[in-house]
C-alpha positions in Angstrom: -13.1 12.9 -8.9 -10.5 14.9 -6.8 -7.6 15.5 -7.4 -5.4 12.7 -6.4 -3.6 14.6 -4.6 -4.6 18.1 -2.1 -2.9 18.2 1.5 -3.1 21.6 2.7 -2.7 20.8 6.1 -2.1 17.8 8.9 -5.4 18.1 9.8 -8.0 18.8 7.2 -10.7 16.1 6.3 -9.0 13.3 5.6 -10.5 12.0 2.4 -8.1 9.5 0.7 -5.2 8.1 2.2 -2.2 5.4 1.8 -2.1 1.8 4.2 -0.3 -1.6 3.5 -2.0 -4.7 5.9 0.3 -6.4 7.4 0.9 -9.8 5.8 3.9 -12.6 4.9 6.4 -10.0 5.6 5.5 -9.9 9.6 5.7 -14.3 8.6 9.7 -14.3 7.9 10.8 -12.2 10.7 13.2 -14.4 12.7 14.9 -13.7 15.5 18.7 -14.0 13.8 17.9 -10.6 11.7 15.4 -8.6 13.4 17.1 -6.2 14.4 18.4 -5.2 11.0 15.3 -5.3 9.2 14.5 -3.4 12.0 12.3 -4.7 14.6 13.4 -5.2 18.4 10.3 -8.4 18.2 8.7 -10.1 16.4 4.8 -9.4 15.8 2.2 -12.2 15.8 1.0 -11.9 12.6 -3.2 -12.8 12.2 -3.3 -10.7 15.9 -1.7 -7.8 14.4 -4.1 -8.2 10.9 -7.0 -8.1 13.6 -5.7 -4.6 14.8 -4.6 -3.2 11.6 -8.4 -3.9 10.3 -9.7 -2.5 12.8 -7.7 0.7 11.9 -9.2 0.6 8.6 -12.4 -0.1 9.6 -12.3 3.8 11.9 -11.1 5.8 8.7 -13.4 3.6 6.4 -16.6 4.5 9.2 -15.7 8.1 8.6 -15.9 8.4 5.1 -12.2 7.9 4.0 -10.8 6.2 0.2 -8.6 3.6 2.0 -6.2 2.2 -1.0 -4.3 -0.1 -0.1 -0.1 0.5 -1.3 0.0 -4.2 -2.4 -3.3 -3.4 -4.7 -1.7 0.2 -6.2 1.5 -1.2 -6.9 -0.4 -4.3 -8.6 -2.8 -2.0 -10.6 0.2 0.3 -11.5 2.3 -3.1 -13.1 -0.3 -3.4 -15.7 1.9 -4.2 -18.6 4.7 -7.3 -18.9 7.1 -4.6 -19.7 5.9 -2.4 -15.9 6.7 -5.5 -14.6 10.1 -6.3 -15.8 11.9 -2.7 -15.8 10.4 -2.7 -12.1 11.5 -5.8 -11.3 15.0 -5.6 -13.0 15.7 -1.9 -10.7 14.9 -3.3 -7.5 16.7 -6.5 -7.6 19.6 -3.9 -9.2 18.8 -2.4 -5.8 20.1 -4.9 -3.5 23.3 -5.6 -3.2 23.9 -9.1 -2.9 21.9 -10.2 -6.3 24.0 -10.2 -9.5 25.8 -12.8 -11.9 23.6 -16.2 -12.4 21.2 -15.3 -8.9 19.9 -11.8 -10.5 18.8 -14.2 -13.5 16.8 -16.7 -11.9 15.4 -14.3 -9.6 13.7 -12.8 -12.5 13.1 -15.7 -14.6 11.2 -17.1 -11.9 9.4 -13.6 -10.5 7.4 -12.9 -13.6 6.0 -16.0 -14.2 3.5 -14.4 -11.5 0.9 -12.4 -12.5 1.6 -9.0 -10.7 -0.4 -8.9 -7.8 1.1 -12.1 -7.1 5.1 -10.6 -8.2 4.6 -7.5 -6.0 3.2 -10.1 -2.7 6.2 -12.7 -3.2 8.8 -9.2 -3.1 6.8 -7.8 -0.3 7.2 -11.4 1.6 10.5 -12.1 0.7 11.2 -14.4 -1.9 13.1 -17.3 0.2 15.8 -19.6 -1.1 14.2 -23.0 0.0 11.0 -21.5 -2.8 8.6 -24.0 -4.3 10.2 -23.4 -8.0 13.2 -21.7 -7.0 16.2 -23.2 -7.6 19.5 -22.5 -8.0 21.9 -25.4 -8.3 24.8 -25.3 -6.3 28.3 -24.5 -7.3 27.3 -22.0 -9.8 27.1 -18.5 -7.4 29.8 -17.4 -4.7 28.2 -15.3 -3.7 25.4 -18.1 -2.5 27.8 -19.8 -1.0 29.7 -18.0 1.3 26.4 -16.3 2.5 24.4 -19.7 2.1 23.1 -19.0 6.5 20.9 -16.3 5.2 17.8 -18.1 4.0 15.9 -15.5 1.6 17.6 -14.1 -2.1 15.1 -10.9 -1.9 15.2 -9.7 2.7 11.1 -9.1 3.5 10.3 -5.4 4.1 8.0 -5.4 7.1 8.4 -2.0 7.8 6.1 -0.9 4.6 2.6 -0.9 6.7 4.0 2.3 8.0 3.7 3.4 4.4 3.9 7.5 6.1 8.1 7.2 5.3 8.1 6.3 1.7 6.4 9.4 0.5 5.3 12.6 2.1 2.6 15.0 0.0 3.2 18.3 0.1 -0.1 21.1 -2.0 -0.3 19.4 -5.2 3.0 17.5 -5.4 4.9 14.9 -4.0 8.5 13.6 -1.8 9.7 10.3 -2.5 11.5 9.5 0.1 15.4 8.3 -0.2 15.1 6.1 3.0 18.1 6.1 5.5 18.3 2.9 6.4 19.4 0.0 4.3 16.7 -2.4 4.8 14.0 0.1 3.6 16.0 1.7 0.8 14.1 -0.2 -2.0 10.8 0.4 -0.3 10.2 4.0 -1.5 10.2 2.1 -5.7 6.5 1.3 -4.9 5.7 5.0 -4.1 7.9 6.2 -7.6 6.1 3.2 -9.7 2.7 3.9 -8.1 2.8 7.5 -9.3 4.6 7.0 -12.6 2.5 4.0 -13.7 -1.2 4.4 -12.4 -3.7 5.2 -13.7 -5.0 6.8 -10.4 -2.3 9.5 -10.9 0.2 8.9 -14.3 -0.1 11.8 -16.8 -1.3 14.8 -14.4 1.9 16.2 -14.3 2.3 15.6 -10.2 5.1 17.6 -9.0 8.1 15.7 -6.9 9.7 18.3 -4.9 12.4 15.7 -4.3 13.0 12.4 -5.5 14.2 9.0 -3.8 17.7 9.7 -6.3 18.9 12.4 -4.5 22.0 11.8 -2.7 20.9 12.8 0.9 17.7 11.1 3.0 14.8 12.1 3.6 11.4 10.4 4.7 8.1 11.4 5.5 7.4 10.4 9.0 9.1 13.5 8.7 7.3 16.0 7.1 4.9 17.8 8.7 1.9 20.5 6.5 1.0 23.3 8.9 -0.4 24.5 6.4 -1.0 26.0 3.0 2.1 27.8 3.1 4.4 26.7 5.6 5.8 22.7 7.1 7.5 21.4 9.6 10.5 19.0 8.8 12.5 17.0 11.7 16.0 17.2 11.2 16.3 13.7 13.1 17.9 10.3 12.7 16.8 9.1 9.1 16.1 13.0 7.5 19.3 14.9 6.6 20.0 18.9 6.9 21.3 18.9 3.4 17.7 16.7 2.2 15.1 19.8 4.0 17.6 22.3 2.7 17.3 21.1 -1.4 13.9 20.7 -0.4 13.1 24.4 0.9 15.1 25.0 -2.4 12.8 23.4 -4.6 8.9 24.0 -3.5 10.4 28.2 -3.6 11.6 28.2 -7.1 8.8 25.7 -8.0 6.0 27.9 -6.8 4.9 25.6 -5.0 2.7 27.8 -2.5 5.3 27.2 0.7 7.3 30.2 1.8 8.1 29.2 5.0 9.8 26.0 6.0 10.9 25.2 10.1 13.6 22.3 10.6 13.4 21.4 13.6 16.3 19.7 15.5 15.1 16.2 17.7 17.1 14.3 18.6 18.4 11.4 17.1 17.5 8.4 18.3 15.9 4.8 18.1 13.0 6.6 20.0 12.8 9.4 18.1 13.3 8.2 14.6 11.3 11.0 13.1 9.5 14.2 13.6 6.2 12.7 14.1 7.0 10.1 17.0 7.6 13.0 19.4 5.0 16.0 17.1 2.1 16.2 15.8 -0.5 18.4 15.1 -4.0 17.9 16.4 -6.0 21.1 16.2 -5.9 23.8 14.5 -3.5 25.7 17.2 -2.7 22.1 19.5 0.3 20.2 19.7 1.4 17.5 20.8 4.8 17.0 22.1 7.0 14.2 23.9 9.2 17.1 26.3 12.1 15.0 26.4 13.1 16.6 23.2 13.5 20.0 24.6 16.2 21.1 26.7 15.9 22.1 30.6 15.2 25.2 29.2 12.0 24.1 27.0 14.0 25.4 24.2 15.3 23.1 20.6 17.2 24.2 18.6 15.0 25.0 15.0 15.5 27.2 12.0 13.2 29.1 9.7 14.0 28.9 6.5 12.8 31.2 3.5 14.0 32.4 0.1 16.0 34.9 -0.9 17.2 36.3 -3.6 21.2 36.2 -2.5 23.7 33.4 -4.2 22.1 30.8 -1.3 19.1 31.0 -2.6 17.8 31.1 1.2 18.2 32.4 4.0 17.6 30.8 7.4 16.7 32.4 10.6 17.6 30.3 14.2 15.6 29.6 16.9 15.2 27.9 20.2 11.2 28.2 21.5 9.2 25.8 18.4 6.1 27.0 20.2 7.1 31.1 18.7 8.5 29.4 15.8 5.2 28.2 15.2 3.0 31.3 16.1 5.3 33.4 12.7 4.7 30.9 10.9 0.8 30.1 11.3 0.4 33.4 12.0 -1.5 33.1 15.6 -0.8 34.3 19.6 -1.6 31.0 20.3 0.1 27.2 19.8 -0.9 25.0 23.0 1.7 22.3 23.4 -0.4 18.8 24.5 2.7 16.8 26.1 2.7 12.9 26.4 0.7 11.7 28.5 1.1 14.8 30.5 4.9 15.4 31.1 5.2 12.9 33.9 8.5 11.7 34.3 7.4 8.1 33.7 4.2 7.8 32.0 5.8 10.1 29.6 8.3 8.0 28.4 6.5 4.6 28.3 3.3 6.3 26.3 6.3 7.7 23.9 8.2 4.5 23.0 4.3 3.0 22.1 3.7 6.5 19.9 1.2 8.5 22.2 2.7 11.5 19.8 2.2 9.6 16.6 -1.4 11.0 16.0 -3.4 11.0 13.2 -6.3 14.1 12.7 -8.8 13.1 11.0 -10.3 16.1 11.2 -9.7 19.6 13.0 -9.6 18.0 17.1 -10.4 14.5 15.6 -7.9 12.2 16.4 -6.5 8.9 15.7 -4.4 7.0 18.3 -3.4 3.6 20.4 -5.3 2.5 23.3 -2.9 1.9 25.3 -1.6 5.0 25.6 -5.1 5.9 27.8 -2.9 8.8 30.0 -2.6 11.3 26.8 -5.9 9.6 25.6 -7.0 11.2 28.7 -5.6 13.8 28.7 -6.6 14.7 24.9 -10.5 14.1 25.3 -9.6 16.5 28.8 -8.2 19.0 26.5 -11.3 18.9 23.9 -9.5 16.7 21.7 -12.1 13.5 19.7 -10.6 10.8 20.2 -10.4 7.0 17.8 -8.8 4.4 20.3 -7.9 1.7 17.8 -6.8 -2.0 19.8 -2.8 -1.6 18.8 -0.6 -5.1 21.5 1.2 -6.0 17.3 1.3 -3.4 15.3 3.0 -1.2 18.3 5.6 -3.9 17.5 6.8 -2.0 14.4 7.9 1.2 16.8 5.3 2.9 14.3 1.7 4.5 15.6 -1.5 5.7 13.6 0.4 8.3 11.8 3.2 5.9 10.7 0.5 3.7 9.2 -0.9 6.3 7.2 0.0 8.4 4.1 -2.7 10.5 3.4 -3.0 12.1 -0.3 -6.3 14.2 -0.1 -7.7 16.8 3.0 -10.1 19.0 2.9 -9.0 22.6 3.4 -9.2 24.6 6.6 
């Protein structure tokens, strides 16, 4: 078997990836709470599953090993002790869960085998769940929150597995999620990496863990090469976390010697770096032009190791193309604007993740079929484009890259 984690680029032939098939957590979305759970609208689950299955089919057709988050998690909870440990941690991180309700929830969920328990937690545990009865007048919290139908909220964003973690070299970042609705999600990745037979006992480095106090999410992390990564300073990833990750990578002699931090707009449409900027080929990138100012500039910073007290040195830059040339050691970088930079098509297709491409090999990218302007331009630039249906999966505001967590890529 190949190494469980090896990621030296964004474009090397993809060998192994984690995805999550949408399930009950989508059915448990409701209009009153959709915004709280970070959804603008409610997808139609049967169609969404068909589209997601088509995505998985495109990957397996290229010989890529597709692993499902829900199955890995169930396999990781291989003992009653691990089931109880995971459940206690997850319920304790549910801020509204305490006292009598907490004990009843543990009692209820531990009745099920690991697979069923994981499915129920991911999908959300309703207050009217058959077999779960909290007697009235036994919890003040239950009395004052009677209008909310869940004891454990559904996790509809889980199909965006990219956000939960980031593989860099032979190690991982386990995300400290920014939004309250998603904070428990990266706990699945922690338990998988610590306990699943595929990873446990292999001393996989954790470059930054989910207990770090400042947020960082995998959608902001791009592995440009074995020596350089780019990270978005975004709505969901903090400058503090980027600085600490850089220090940890340098101190561990990870092979990463340069970190490019890109200060993108803090907006819903640009929630992560990979929603506005991804790598397509050795020297080709797609970019949403609206992140640049009228001079074509964006605040960027190259972080390198330094023997000084701070441990790092920071070089501010305005031209992201020049920054990429410097850290990749090339004099040729090509930017392909989302929808060609058109004033109308550009923002429209970026909203439906035209820039959120998943490279499965150099110059071969998976995209949403609805972004036909961008896809046509990609082909005109010599790229092979593998389109997938997306009328429902796109409603969660994430694209093919968001829906995938690469574990292993061949070197390029």
